[in-house]
Amino acid sequence: MKINLKQELVTQWFKNLQIIICKNIEEIENNKVLFKSKNWLRNKKKNEGGGVSKLLKNGKIFDKVGVNFSEVYGKFPNELKGKIPGTKENTKFWATGVSIVMHMRNPHVPAMHFNTRYIITNHGWFGGGMDVTPCFKDNKLKKWLNKNLKTMCDRHNKKYFKNYSKWCDEYFYLPHRKEMRGIGGIFFDYKKDNWNKDFNFVKDVGLEFIKLFNEIIDKKNKIKWTKMDKETQFLKRGRYVEFNLLYDRGTKFGIQTGGNIDAILMSLPPLAKWN
Amino acid sequence: MKINLKQELVTQWFKNLQIIICKNIEEIENNKVLFKSKNWLRNKKKNEGGGVSKLLKNGKIFDKVGVNFSEVYGKFPNELKGKIPGTKENTKFWATGVSIVMHMRNPHVPAMHFNTRYIITNHGWFGGGMDVTPCFKDNKLKKWLNKNLKTMCDRHNKKYFKNYSKWCDEYFYLPHRKEMRGIGGIFFDYKKDNWNKDFNFVKDVGLEFIKLFNEIIDKKNKIKWTKMDKETQFLKRGRYVEFNLLYDRGTKFGIQTGGNIDAILMSLPPLAKWN
């Protein structure tokens, strides 16, 4: 597929973001636990892109963290025709993205999720966001998180935070449990207002995520935890699994478009429990 | 909703089956671990039926086993209109069923699943089946299981086994993993050939399940297991979670029709792992 400058710029940014974040995480682990990297191809017979999935497990701080980059293209399966913007006439697509899920050892450090993506069909758009899932009610963290995200969003557009935090709350919701998954964040999709501004925003979302996860780990990892806290975390991770398999668009998109299954399901926690 | 004799007979059979099987399981546990029982209502405001969900946990033989009975009625949500047989004109339904999932302590004893159901919309039909999911390749068990199920099916109709075991293999399949969930069993749905014969078959499926799970536990629970075997089981249970949340019709049906969420998700293992 022909790559234009925009596609090239975004792809490079996502690739670099993956490298920067992985380095950062390894430093948090004092470089004693390192990422394992896997390259995969969407199609072994013809060139339809692929990705690099990076996984770190059993750290002192991170129980499991997956950092995935992918750049894939080709055709959507027919069942998606017309269901994704710009696919009414044909199912050609090109997509790149980076996505991260962190499951933490200390139950007082929330699970954190980040994704930014750029998708092209008949037209192109950005999507992404980040959200935070603690095991325990934490209004202080929620306030702090929202304040930071609002400041970041406001740099780009005063309406973003209100819209995207609402979208996040609506998206990360488990209707069968009548529960929110986490305490909020931002979520956006089909973003195609002004390419330069949109790309700047997407870059800023990535940099903000780096700042926030470092601060959250600093703040929360000091708190002592008990075996009971860990049990609470295992049950909360059960909800995480339920959300990702029952509702998450990224998971569905990945499975339906023949993505790499290990990369797609890297978001699942290392261990989950159900009562 | 008016209950006719057929509905009454099936409901009574399912209720009794739940009681018999729970007693059987408690006996296997030497009556030292007992089921906890919960009654639930589909709708707290108006009479739309409900169920009895029974759960036994942390036994010597069973890690977790759920045995659910339900009898629910009312209207399907509009999104299901026309998607379930006999709902084109209206969404009224009545349904009863019993379903069981056993997650075993010894990783050499397979997980076992059973369900029989009777659903009425504009017309009525039976569905159900049973299937077996070991953590390790086990061709001998597979052969033995199929032989037994074939003998049982043949008592009713010589075509049943071939059709229903094929349906089972197709149904309990994880396309994203390109893996079968288990080693087979039988699965049938929309069964409305001859009410008396169908009901006899459904009863026999229940009795056969009792015979088979007892024999399987007898046979397999003697095998010594290691910590490594248990780890293999935890990963296999991850696949079980994936299937139930991504594909299982019963789970989807339950969630979409406002069933009791704890009863629906009782099928999930107590602990699952992902690499």
Coordinates of C-alpha atoms in Angstrom, one line a residue:
Chain A
M1 CA 0.0 0.0 0.0
K2 CA 1.3 3.5 -0.9
I3 CA 2.4 5.4 2.2
N4 CA 2.1 9.1 2.1
L5 CA 3.9 11.5 4.3
K6 CA 1.1 11.7 6.9
Q7 CA 1.0 7.9 7.3
E8 CA 4.8 7.9 7.5
L9 CA 4.9 10.6 10.2
V10 CA 2.2 8.9 12.4
T11 CA 3.8 5.5 12.0
Q12 CA 7.2 6.9 13.0
W13 CA 5.7 8.6 16.0
F14 CA 3.9 5.5 17.2
K15 CA 7.1 3.4 16.8
N16 CA 9.1 5.9 18.8
L17 CA 6.5 6.1 21.4
Q18 CA 6.6 2.4 21.9
I19 CA 10.4 2.5 22.3
I20 CA 10.4 5.5 24.7
I21 CA 7.7 4.0 26.9
C22 CA 9.3 0.5 27.0
K23 CA 12.6 2.2 28.1
N24 CA 10.9 4.2 30.7
I25 CA 9.2 1.1 32.1
E26 CA 12.4 -0.9 32.2
E27 CA 14.0 2.0 34.1
I28 CA 11.2 1.9 36.6
E29 CA 12.2 -1.8 37.0
N30 CA 15.9 -0.7 37.4
N31 CA 16.6 -2.5 34.2
K32 CA 16.4 -5.8 36.1
V33 CA 13.4 -7.0 34.2
L34 CA 13.3 -6.4 30.5
F35 CA 10.7 -6.5 27.7
K36 CA 10.5 -9.5 25.4
S37 CA 9.8 -8.4 21.8
K38 CA 8.0 -10.3 19.1
N39 CA 7.5 -9.3 15.5
W40 CA 4.5 -10.6 13.7
L41 CA 3.0 -10.4 10.2
R42 CA -0.7 -10.0 9.4
N43 CA -0.4 -12.3 6.5
K44 CA 2.5 -14.7 5.9
K45 CA 1.8 -14.9 2.2
K46 CA 1.3 -11.4 1.1
N47 CA 2.4 -8.0 2.5
E48 CA -0.3 -6.7 4.8
G49 CA 1.9 -5.3 7.4
G50 CA 2.3 -6.5 11.0
G51 CA 3.6 -5.3 14.3
V52 CA 5.9 -5.4 17.2
S53 CA 4.5 -6.6 20.5
K54 CA 6.5 -6.1 23.6
L55 CA 5.8 -7.8 26.9
L56 CA 7.3 -7.4 30.4
K57 CA 6.2 -9.8 33.1
N58 CA 6.8 -10.4 36.8
G59 CA 8.6 -7.1 37.6
K60 CA 8.8 -5.6 41.1
I61 CA 6.4 -2.9 40.0
F62 CA 4.6 -4.3 37.0
D63 CA 2.9 -7.7 37.1
K64 CA 2.4 -7.6 33.4
V65 CA 2.6 -4.8 30.9
G66 CA 2.1 -5.1 27.1
V67 CA 3.2 -2.3 24.7
N68 CA 2.1 -3.0 21.1
F69 CA 2.8 -1.2 17.9
S70 CA 1.1 -2.3 14.7
E71 CA 0.8 -1.1 11.1
V72 CA -1.6 -3.2 9.1
Y73 CA -3.4 -2.9 5.8
G74 CA -5.4 -4.8 3.3
K75 CA -9.1 -5.5 3.3
F76 CA -11.6 -5.7 6.1
P77 CA -13.6 -8.9 6.1
N78 CA -17.0 -8.4 4.4
E79 CA -19.0 -8.5 7.7
L80 CA -17.4 -5.1 8.5
K81 CA -18.4 -3.5 5.2
G82 CA -20.3 -0.3 5.9
K83 CA -19.9 -0.6 9.6
I84 CA -16.7 1.3 9.7
P85 CA -16.7 4.8 8.3
G86 CA -15.5 5.1 4.7
T87 CA -16.1 1.4 3.9
K88 CA -19.4 1.5 2.1
E89 CA -17.9 1.3 -1.4
N90 CA -14.9 -0.8 -0.6
T91 CA -13.2 -2.5 2.4
K92 CA -9.7 -1.3 1.8
F93 CA -8.0 0.0 5.0
W94 CA -4.7 1.0 6.5
A95 CA -4.3 1.3 10.2
T96 CA -1.5 2.0 12.7
G97 CA -1.6 2.3 16.4
V98 CA 0.1 1.8 19.7
S99 CA -1.6 0.4 22.7
I100 CA -0.6 -0.3 26.3
V101 CA -2.1 -2.1 29.3
M102 CA -0.3 -2.1 32.6
H103 CA -1.3 -4.5 35.4
M104 CA 0.6 -3.6 38.5
R105 CA 2.0 -5.7 41.3
N106 CA 0.8 -3.4 44.1
P107 CA -3.0 -3.4 44.3
H108 CA -2.9 0.2 45.3
V109 CA -1.4 1.2 41.9
P110 CA -4.3 1.3 39.4
A111 CA -4.2 -0.6 36.1
M112 CA -3.6 1.8 33.3
H113 CA -4.5 1.7 29.6
F114 CA -3.5 3.9 26.7
N115 CA -4.1 3.8 23.0
T116 CA -3.7 6.1 20.0
R117 CA -4.4 5.0 16.5
Y118 CA -4.7 6.4 12.9
I119 CA -7.0 4.6 10.5
I120 CA -7.5 5.2 6.8
T121 CA -10.4 3.9 4.7
N122 CA -12.0 6.2 2.2
H123 CA -11.1 8.9 4.6
G124 CA -8.7 8.9 7.6
W125 CA -9.1 9.6 11.3
F126 CA -7.4 9.5 14.7
G127 CA -8.7 7.8 17.8
G128 CA -7.3 7.0 21.2
G129 CA -7.3 7.8 24.9
M130 CA -6.2 6.6 28.3
D131 CA -8.0 5.5 31.4
V132 CA -7.2 4.4 34.9
T133 CA -8.7 1.5 36.8
P134 CA -7.9 1.3 40.6
C135 CA -9.1 -1.6 42.7
F136 CA -10.4 0.7 45.5
K137 CA -12.5 3.8 45.4
D138 CA -10.2 6.7 45.0
N139 CA -11.8 10.1 44.6
K140 CA -8.6 12.0 45.2
L141 CA -6.9 10.2 42.3
K142 CA -9.9 10.7 40.1
K143 CA -9.8 14.5 40.8
W144 CA -6.1 14.7 40.2
L145 CA -6.3 12.6 37.0
N146 CA -9.1 14.7 35.6
K147 CA -7.4 18.0 36.4
N148 CA -4.2 16.9 34.6
L149 CA -6.1 15.6 31.6
K150 CA -8.2 18.8 31.4
T151 CA -5.1 20.9 31.4
M152 CA -3.6 18.8 28.6
C153 CA -6.8 18.9 26.6
D154 CA -7.4 22.6 27.1
R155 CA -4.1 23.3 25.4
H156 CA -5.7 22.0 22.2
N157 CA -9.4 22.8 22.5
K158 CA -11.5 23.9 25.4
K159 CA -14.2 21.4 24.5
Y160 CA -12.1 18.3 24.3
F161 CA -11.9 17.4 28.0
K162 CA -15.7 17.6 28.6
N163 CA -16.5 15.5 25.4
Y164 CA -13.7 13.0 25.7
S165 CA -14.0 12.3 29.4
K166 CA -17.7 11.8 29.0
W167 CA -17.0 9.4 26.1
C168 CA -14.5 7.5 28.3
D169 CA -17.1 7.1 31.1
E170 CA -19.7 5.8 28.6
Y171 CA -17.3 3.5 26.8
F172 CA -15.6 1.9 29.8
Y173 CA -18.8 0.7 31.4
L174 CA -20.0 -2.9 32.1
P175 CA -23.8 -2.8 31.5
H176 CA -24.2 -6.4 32.8
R177 CA -22.6 -5.4 36.1
K178 CA -24.0 -1.8 36.1
E179 CA -20.4 -0.8 36.9
M180 CA -17.8 1.6 35.5
R181 CA -14.6 -0.2 34.7
G182 CA -12.4 2.5 36.1
I183 CA -12.5 6.1 37.4
G184 CA -12.2 7.8 34.1
G185 CA -9.8 9.3 31.6
I186 CA -10.4 10.3 28.0
F187 CA -11.6 8.5 24.9
F188 CA -12.0 9.8 21.3
D189 CA -12.6 8.4 17.9
Y190 CA -13.3 9.4 14.3
K191 CA -11.3 12.5 14.9
K192 CA -10.7 14.3 11.6
D193 CA -11.0 18.0 12.1
N194 CA -7.6 19.4 11.1
W195 CA -4.9 16.9 10.4
N196 CA -2.0 18.9 11.9
K197 CA -3.9 19.8 15.0
D198 CA -5.3 16.3 15.4
F199 CA -1.8 14.8 15.1
N200 CA -0.5 17.3 17.7
F201 CA -3.2 16.3 20.1
V202 CA -2.5 12.6 19.6
K203 CA 1.2 13.2 20.3
D204 CA 0.3 15.2 23.4
V205 CA -2.0 12.4 24.6
G206 CA 1.0 10.0 24.4
L207 CA 3.4 12.4 26.3
E208 CA 0.7 13.0 28.9
F209 CA 0.3 9.3 29.5
I210 CA 4.0 9.0 30.2
K211 CA 3.9 11.8 32.7
L212 CA 0.8 10.4 34.4
F213 CA 1.8 6.8 34.7
N214 CA 5.1 7.8 36.2
E215 CA 3.5 10.1 38.7
I216 CA 0.8 7.6 39.6
I217 CA 3.4 4.8 40.2
D218 CA 5.5 7.2 42.3
K219 CA 2.6 8.2 44.4
K220 CA 0.8 4.8 44.9
N221 CA 3.5 2.2 44.9
K222 CA 4.7 3.4 48.4
I223 CA 1.4 2.2 49.9
K224 CA 1.8 -1.2 51.7
W225 CA -0.6 -3.9 50.6
T226 CA -1.9 -7.1 52.1
K227 CA -2.9 -10.5 50.8
M228 CA -6.6 -9.4 51.0
D229 CA -5.8 -6.3 48.8
K230 CA -4.3 -8.7 46.3
E231 CA -7.5 -10.8 46.3
T232 CA -9.5 -7.6 45.7
Q233 CA -7.2 -6.9 42.7
F234 CA -7.7 -10.4 41.3
L235 CA -11.5 -9.9 41.4
K236 CA -11.2 -6.5 39.8
R237 CA -9.1 -8.0 37.1
G238 CA -11.9 -10.4 36.4
R239 CA -14.0 -7.4 35.5
Y240 CA -11.2 -6.2 33.3
V241 CA -11.3 -9.5 31.4
E242 CA -15.1 -9.3 31.2
F243 CA -14.9 -5.8 29.7
N244 CA -12.2 -6.6 27.2
L245 CA -13.8 -9.8 25.9
L246 CA -17.4 -8.7 26.0
Y247 CA -17.3 -5.1 24.9
D248 CA -13.9 -3.7 23.9
R249 CA -13.8 -2.4 20.3
G250 CA -10.1 -2.8 19.9
T251 CA -10.3 -6.4 20.9
K252 CA -13.2 -7.0 18.5
F253 CA -11.5 -5.0 15.7
G254 CA -8.3 -7.0 16.2
I255 CA -10.0 -10.3 16.1
Q256 CA -12.2 -9.5 13.1
T257 CA -9.3 -8.1 11.1
G258 CA -7.0 -11.0 11.7
G259 CA -4.6 -9.2 14.0
N260 CA -2.0 -11.1 16.0
I261 CA -4.0 -12.8 18.8
D262 CA -1.2 -12.7 21.4
A263 CA -0.8 -9.0 20.8
I264 CA -4.6 -8.4 21.0
L265 CA -5.0 -10.4 24.2
M266 CA -1.9 -9.0 25.8
S267 CA -4.3 -6.6 27.6
L268 CA -5.6 -9.5 29.7
P269 CA -4.3 -9.7 33.2
P270 CA -1.8 -12.4 34.2
L271 CA -4.2 -13.8 36.8
A272 CA -7.9 -13.1 37.3
K273 CA -10.5 -14.5 39.8
W274 CA -14.2 -14.9 39.9
N275 CA -16.4 -15.6 42.9
Chain B
M1 CA -47.7 -16.4 31.8
K2 CA -50.0 -19.4 31.4
I3 CA -48.2 -22.7 32.0
N4 CA -49.4 -25.7 30.2
L5 CA -48.7 -29.3 31.0
K6 CA -45.6 -29.5 28.8
Q7 CA -44.0 -26.5 30.4
E8 CA -44.9 -27.8 33.8
L9 CA -43.4 -31.2 33.1
V10 CA -40.1 -29.8 31.7
T11 CA -39.8 -27.3 34.5
Q12 CA -40.3 -30.0 37.1
W13 CA -37.7 -32.2 35.4
F14 CA -35.1 -29.5 35.4
K15 CA -35.7 -28.6 39.0
N16 CA -35.3 -32.2 40.0
L17 CA -32.3 -32.6 37.9
Q18 CA -30.6 -29.7 39.7
I19 CA -31.4 -31.2 43.1
I20 CA -30.2 -34.7 42.1
I21 CA -27.0 -33.5 40.6
C22 CA -26.2 -31.2 43.6
K23 CA -26.8 -34.1 46.0
N24 CA -24.5 -36.3 43.9
I25 CA -21.7 -33.6 43.9
E26 CA -22.0 -33.1 47.6
E27 CA -21.7 -36.9 48.1
I28 CA -18.5 -36.9 46.0
E29 CA -17.2 -34.3 48.4
N30 CA -18.3 -36.6 51.3
N31 CA -20.8 -34.0 52.3
K32 CA -18.0 -31.9 53.8
V33 CA -18.4 -29.0 51.3
L34 CA -22.0 -28.0 50.5
F35 CA -23.7 -25.9 47.8
K36 CA -24.8 -22.4 48.6
S37 CA -28.1 -21.6 47.1
K38 CA -29.4 -18.3 45.9
N39 CA -32.9 -17.5 44.6
W40 CA -33.2 -14.6 42.2
L41 CA -36.0 -12.8 40.3
R42 CA -35.8 -11.6 36.7
N43 CA -37.8 -8.5 37.6
K44 CA -38.3 -7.3 41.1
K45 CA -41.4 -5.3 40.1
K46 CA -43.4 -7.7 38.0
N47 CA -43.6 -11.4 37.8
E48 CA -41.2 -12.6 35.1
G49 CA -39.8 -15.7 36.8
G50 CA -36.3 -16.2 38.1
G51 CA -34.1 -19.0 39.2
V52 CA -32.1 -20.9 41.8
S53 CA -28.4 -20.8 41.4
K54 CA -26.3 -23.2 43.4
L55 CA -22.6 -22.8 43.9
L56 CA -20.0 -25.1 45.5
K57 CA -16.4 -23.9 46.0
N58 CA -13.1 -25.1 47.3
G59 CA -13.9 -28.7 47.5
K60 CA -11.4 -31.6 47.6
I61 CA -12.6 -32.6 44.1
F62 CA -14.3 -29.5 42.7
D63 CA -12.6 -26.2 42.7
K64 CA -15.8 -24.6 41.6
V65 CA -19.1 -26.0 40.3
G66 CA -22.2 -24.0 39.5
V67 CA -25.6 -25.7 39.0
N68 CA -28.3 -23.3 37.8
F69 CA -32.0 -23.7 37.3
S70 CA -34.1 -20.9 35.8
E71 CA -37.6 -20.3 34.5
V72 CA -38.0 -16.9 33.0
Y73 CA -40.6 -15.2 30.8
G74 CA -41.7 -11.8 29.5
K75 CA -40.4 -10.1 26.4
F76 CA -37.1 -10.2 24.6
P77 CA -35.4 -6.8 24.2
N78 CA -36.2 -5.4 20.8
E79 CA -32.7 -6.0 19.4
L80 CA -33.4 -9.7 19.5
K81 CA -36.6 -9.4 17.6
G82 CA -36.5 -11.8 14.6
K83 CA -33.2 -13.1 15.6
I84 CA -34.6 -15.9 17.7
P85 CA -37.0 -18.3 16.0
G86 CA -40.7 -17.4 16.4
T87 CA -40.0 -13.7 17.4
K88 CA -40.8 -12.0 14.1
E89 CA -44.3 -10.9 15.1
N90 CA -43.8 -10.4 18.8
T91 CA -41.0 -10.8 21.4
K92 CA -42.9 -12.8 24.0
F93 CA -41.0 -15.7 25.4
W94 CA -40.9 -18.3 28.1
A95 CA -37.7 -20.3 28.9
T96 CA -36.5 -22.8 31.4
G97 CA -33.2 -24.6 31.6
V98 CA -30.6 -26.1 33.8
S99 CA -26.9 -25.5 33.2
I100 CA -23.8 -26.8 34.9
V101 CA -20.1 -26.0 34.7
M102 CA -17.6 -28.0 36.8
H103 CA -14.0 -26.7 37.3
M104 CA -12.0 -29.4 39.0
R105 CA -9.2 -29.3 41.5
N106 CA -7.1 -32.0 39.9
P107 CA -5.9 -30.7 36.5
H108 CA -6.2 -34.3 35.1
V109 CA -9.9 -34.2 35.6
P110 CA -11.4 -32.3 32.7
A111 CA -13.8 -29.3 33.1
M112 CA -17.3 -30.5 32.3
H113 CA -20.3 -28.5 31.0
F114 CA -23.9 -29.5 30.7
N115 CA -27.1 -27.7 29.7
T116 CA -30.6 -28.5 28.7
R117 CA -33.3 -25.9 27.9
Y118 CA -36.8 -25.6 26.7
I119 CA -37.8 -22.3 25.0
I120 CA -41.1 -21.1 23.8
T121 CA -41.8 -18.1 21.6
N122 CA -44.4 -18.5 18.8
H123 CA -43.3 -22.1 18.8
G124 CA -41.3 -24.2 21.3
W125 CA -38.1 -26.1 21.1
F126 CA -35.5 -28.0 23.2
G127 CA -31.7 -27.4 23.2
G128 CA -28.8 -28.6 25.1
G129 CA -25.7 -30.8 25.3
M130 CA -22.7 -31.6 27.2
D131 CA -19.0 -31.3 26.5
V132 CA -15.7 -32.1 28.1
T133 CA -12.5 -29.9 28.3
P134 CA -9.3 -31.6 29.6
C135 CA -6.1 -29.6 30.0
F136 CA -4.0 -32.2 28.3
K137 CA -4.5 -34.1 25.0
D138 CA -6.4 -37.2 25.8
N139 CA -7.4 -39.4 22.9
K140 CA -8.5 -42.3 25.1
L141 CA -10.9 -40.2 27.0
K142 CA -12.2 -38.7 23.7
K143 CA -12.9 -42.1 22.3
W144 CA -14.6 -43.3 25.5
L145 CA -16.7 -40.2 25.7
N146 CA -17.9 -40.5 22.1
K147 CA -18.7 -44.2 22.5
N148 CA -20.8 -43.5 25.5
L149 CA -22.6 -40.5 23.9
K150 CA -23.2 -42.5 20.7
T151 CA -24.8 -45.4 22.6
M152 CA -27.1 -42.9 24.4
C153 CA -28.0 -41.0 21.3
D154 CA -28.6 -44.2 19.3
R155 CA -31.3 -45.2 21.7
H156 CA -33.3 -42.2 20.3
N157 CA -32.2 -41.8 16.8
K158 CA -29.3 -43.2 14.8
K159 CA -28.6 -39.8 13.3
Y160 CA -28.4 -37.8 16.5
F161 CA -24.8 -38.6 17.5
K162 CA -23.2 -37.8 14.2
N163 CA -25.2 -34.5 13.9
Y164 CA -24.9 -33.4 17.5
S165 CA -21.3 -34.2 18.0
K166 CA -20.4 -32.3 14.8
W167 CA -22.5 -29.4 16.1
C168 CA -20.6 -29.5 19.4
D169 CA -17.2 -29.5 17.7
E170 CA -18.2 -26.5 15.6
Y171 CA -19.8 -24.6 18.5
F172 CA -17.0 -25.0 21.0
Y173 CA -14.4 -23.6 18.8
L174 CA -12.2 -20.5 19.4
P175 CA -11.6 -19.0 15.9
H176 CA -9.2 -16.4 17.2
R177 CA -7.0 -19.2 18.6
K178 CA -7.8 -21.7 15.9
E179 CA -8.4 -24.1 18.7
M180 CA -11.2 -26.4 19.9
R181 CA -12.3 -25.7 23.4
G182 CA -12.5 -29.3 24.4
I183 CA -12.5 -32.8 23.1
G184 CA -16.1 -32.9 22.1
G185 CA -19.5 -33.9 23.3
I186 CA -22.9 -33.2 21.9
F187 CA -24.8 -30.0 21.2
F188 CA -28.3 -29.5 19.8
D189 CA -30.7 -26.6 19.4
Y190 CA -34.1 -25.7 17.9
K191 CA -35.2 -29.3 18.4
K192 CA -38.9 -29.7 17.8
D193 CA -39.5 -33.0 16.0
N194 CA -41.8 -34.8 18.3
W195 CA -42.4 -33.3 21.7
N196 CA -42.6 -36.6 23.6
K197 CA -39.5 -38.1 21.9
D198 CA -37.6 -34.8 22.3
F199 CA -38.4 -34.6 26.0
N200 CA -37.3 -38.2 26.5
F201 CA -34.1 -37.4 24.7
V202 CA -33.5 -34.3 26.9
K203 CA -34.1 -36.3 30.0
D204 CA -31.7 -39.0 28.8
V205 CA -29.0 -36.4 28.1
G206 CA -29.3 -35.3 31.8
L207 CA -29.0 -38.8 33.1
E208 CA -26.1 -39.6 30.8
F209 CA -24.3 -36.5 32.1
I210 CA -24.6 -37.8 35.7
K211 CA -23.2 -41.2 34.7
L212 CA -20.4 -39.7 32.7
F213 CA -19.2 -37.1 35.2
N214 CA -19.1 -39.7 37.9
E215 CA -17.1 -42.1 35.8
I216 CA -14.7 -39.4 34.6
I217 CA -14.0 -38.2 38.2
D218 CA -13.5 -41.8 39.4
K219 CA -11.1 -42.5 36.6
K220 CA -9.1 -39.3 36.5
N221 CA -9.0 -38.0 40.0
K222 CA -6.6 -40.8 41.0
I223 CA -3.9 -39.3 38.8
K224 CA -1.2 -37.4 40.8
W225 CA -0.7 -33.8 39.7
T226 CA 2.1 -31.3 40.0
K227 CA 2.3 -27.5 40.3
M228 CA 3.2 -27.3 36.6
D229 CA 0.0 -29.3 35.8
K230 CA -2.0 -26.7 37.8
E231 CA -0.3 -23.9 35.8
T232 CA -1.4 -25.6 32.6
Q233 CA -4.9 -25.8 34.0
F234 CA -4.9 -22.0 34.8
L235 CA -3.9 -21.2 31.2
K236 CA -6.5 -23.6 29.8
R237 CA -9.1 -21.8 32.0
G238 CA -8.1 -18.6 30.4
R239 CA -9.3 -20.1 27.1
Y240 CA -12.5 -21.1 28.8
V241 CA -13.1 -17.5 29.9
E242 CA -12.3 -16.3 26.3
F243 CA -14.9 -18.7 24.8
N244 CA -17.6 -17.9 27.3
L245 CA -17.3 -14.2 27.1
L246 CA -16.5 -13.9 23.3
Y247 CA -18.8 -16.5 21.8
D248 CA -21.1 -18.4 24.2
R249 CA -24.7 -18.1 23.2
G250 CA -26.0 -18.9 26.7
T251 CA -23.9 -16.1 28.1
K252 CA -25.0 -13.6 25.4
F253 CA -28.7 -14.8 25.8
G254 CA -28.5 -14.3 29.5
I255 CA -27.0 -10.9 29.4
Q256 CA -29.3 -9.7 26.7
T257 CA -32.4 -11.0 28.4
G258 CA -31.6 -9.5 31.8
G259 CA -30.8 -12.8 33.5
N260 CA -29.1 -12.9 36.8
I261 CA -25.5 -11.9 36.2
D262 CA -24.0 -14.0 39.0
A263 CA -25.8 -17.1 37.7
I264 CA -24.8 -16.4 34.1
L265 CA -21.1 -15.9 34.9
M266 CA -21.0 -18.8 37.4
S267 CA -19.5 -20.7 34.4
L268 CA -16.3 -18.7 34.8
P269 CA -13.4 -20.5 36.5
P270 CA -12.3 -19.4 40.0
L271 CA -8.9 -18.5 38.7
A272 CA -7.5 -18.0 35.2
K273 CA -4.2 -17.0 33.8
W274 CA -2.9 -15.5 30.7
N275 CA 0.7 -15.5 29.4

